[in-house]
């Protein structure tokens, strides 16, 4: 089965940790395909810590630093 979400309301539901459990949700071959355990299959504190790192890497200041000078 697959689920597709679209729009801000659906995204809000996906981000609500009281409604969604990501850990152990994909089959093992999908986890392997995407390089092992990653942000999309994490919950709780590990998810928040990894997400914070990712958001910092894609913030305005970081993106400006990636551009050639």
Tab-separated table of C-alpha atoms in Angstrom:
chain	number	residue	atom	x	y	z
A	1	UNK	CA	0.000	0.000	0.000
A	2	UNK	CA	0.997	3.596	-0.547
A	3	UNK	CA	-0.321	6.862	0.785
A	4	UNK	CA	-0.084	10.199	-0.968
A	5	UNK	CA	-0.643	13.420	0.921
A	6	UNK	CA	-1.319	16.793	-0.631
A	7	UNK	CA	-1.970	20.199	0.839
A	8	UNK	CA	-1.257	21.881	4.162
A	9	UNK	CA	-4.041	20.102	6.053
A	10	UNK	CA	-2.706	16.677	5.102
A	11	UNK	CA	0.835	17.763	5.948
A	12	UNK	CA	-0.338	18.875	9.394
A	13	UNK	CA	-1.752	15.404	10.011
A	14	UNK	CA	1.473	13.769	8.841
A	15	UNK	CA	3.509	15.933	11.208
A	16	UNK	CA	1.271	15.230	14.239
A	17	UNK	CA	3.233	12.705	16.323
A	18	UNK	CA	0.050	11.755	18.205
A	19	UNK	CA	-1.493	10.459	14.957
A	20	UNK	CA	1.395	8.988	12.984
A	21	UNK	CA	4.023	6.379	13.849
A	22	UNK	CA	6.859	6.310	11.347
A	23	UNK	CA	9.250	3.900	13.039
A	24	UNK	CA	9.057	0.383	11.610
A	25	UNK	CA	6.378	1.478	9.127
A	26	UNK	CA	8.178	0.789	5.834
A	27	UNK	CA	9.146	-2.747	4.848
A	28	UNK	CA	12.840	-3.606	5.349
A	29	UNK	CA	13.639	-3.492	1.614
A	30	UNK	CA	12.454	0.141	1.476
A	31	UNK	CA	14.606	1.112	4.457
A	32	UNK	CA	17.576	-0.490	2.704
A	33	UNK	CA	16.734	1.251	-0.578
A	34	UNK	CA	16.842	4.646	1.136
A	35	UNK	CA	20.116	3.996	2.927
A	36	UNK	CA	18.940	2.616	6.266
A	37	UNK	CA	17.168	4.354	9.098
A	38	UNK	CA	16.598	7.984	8.199
A	39	UNK	CA	14.471	10.957	9.198
A	40	UNK	CA	11.405	9.663	7.391
A	41	UNK	CA	11.198	6.564	9.606
A	42	UNK	CA	12.109	8.126	12.962
A	43	UNK	CA	9.860	9.211	15.822
A	44	UNK	CA	10.279	11.107	19.089
A	45	UNK	CA	13.549	12.649	20.247
A	46	UNK	CA	15.744	11.035	17.550
A	47	UNK	CA	13.406	12.455	14.869
A	48	UNK	CA	13.474	15.936	16.407
A	49	UNK	CA	17.267	15.936	16.737
A	50	UNK	CA	17.850	14.783	13.154
A	51	UNK	CA	15.194	17.170	11.808
A	52	UNK	CA	16.871	20.086	13.589
A	53	UNK	CA	20.161	19.251	11.865
A	54	UNK	CA	18.465	18.975	8.476
A	55	UNK	CA	16.564	22.231	8.886
A	56	UNK	CA	19.790	24.025	9.791
A	57	UNK	CA	21.438	22.650	6.644
A	58	UNK	CA	18.649	24.086	4.486
A	59	UNK	CA	18.085	27.439	6.215
A	60	UNK	CA	18.613	30.690	4.305
A	61	UNK	CA	22.127	31.295	5.684
A	62	UNK	CA	23.241	27.754	4.882
A	63	UNK	CA	21.798	27.877	1.367
A	64	UNK	CA	23.551	31.185	0.686
A	65	UNK	CA	26.832	29.591	1.778
A	66	UNK	CA	26.358	26.811	-0.771
A	67	UNK	CA	26.341	29.289	-3.676
A	68	UNK	CA	29.587	30.030	-5.493
A	69	UNK	CA	31.078	33.414	-4.737
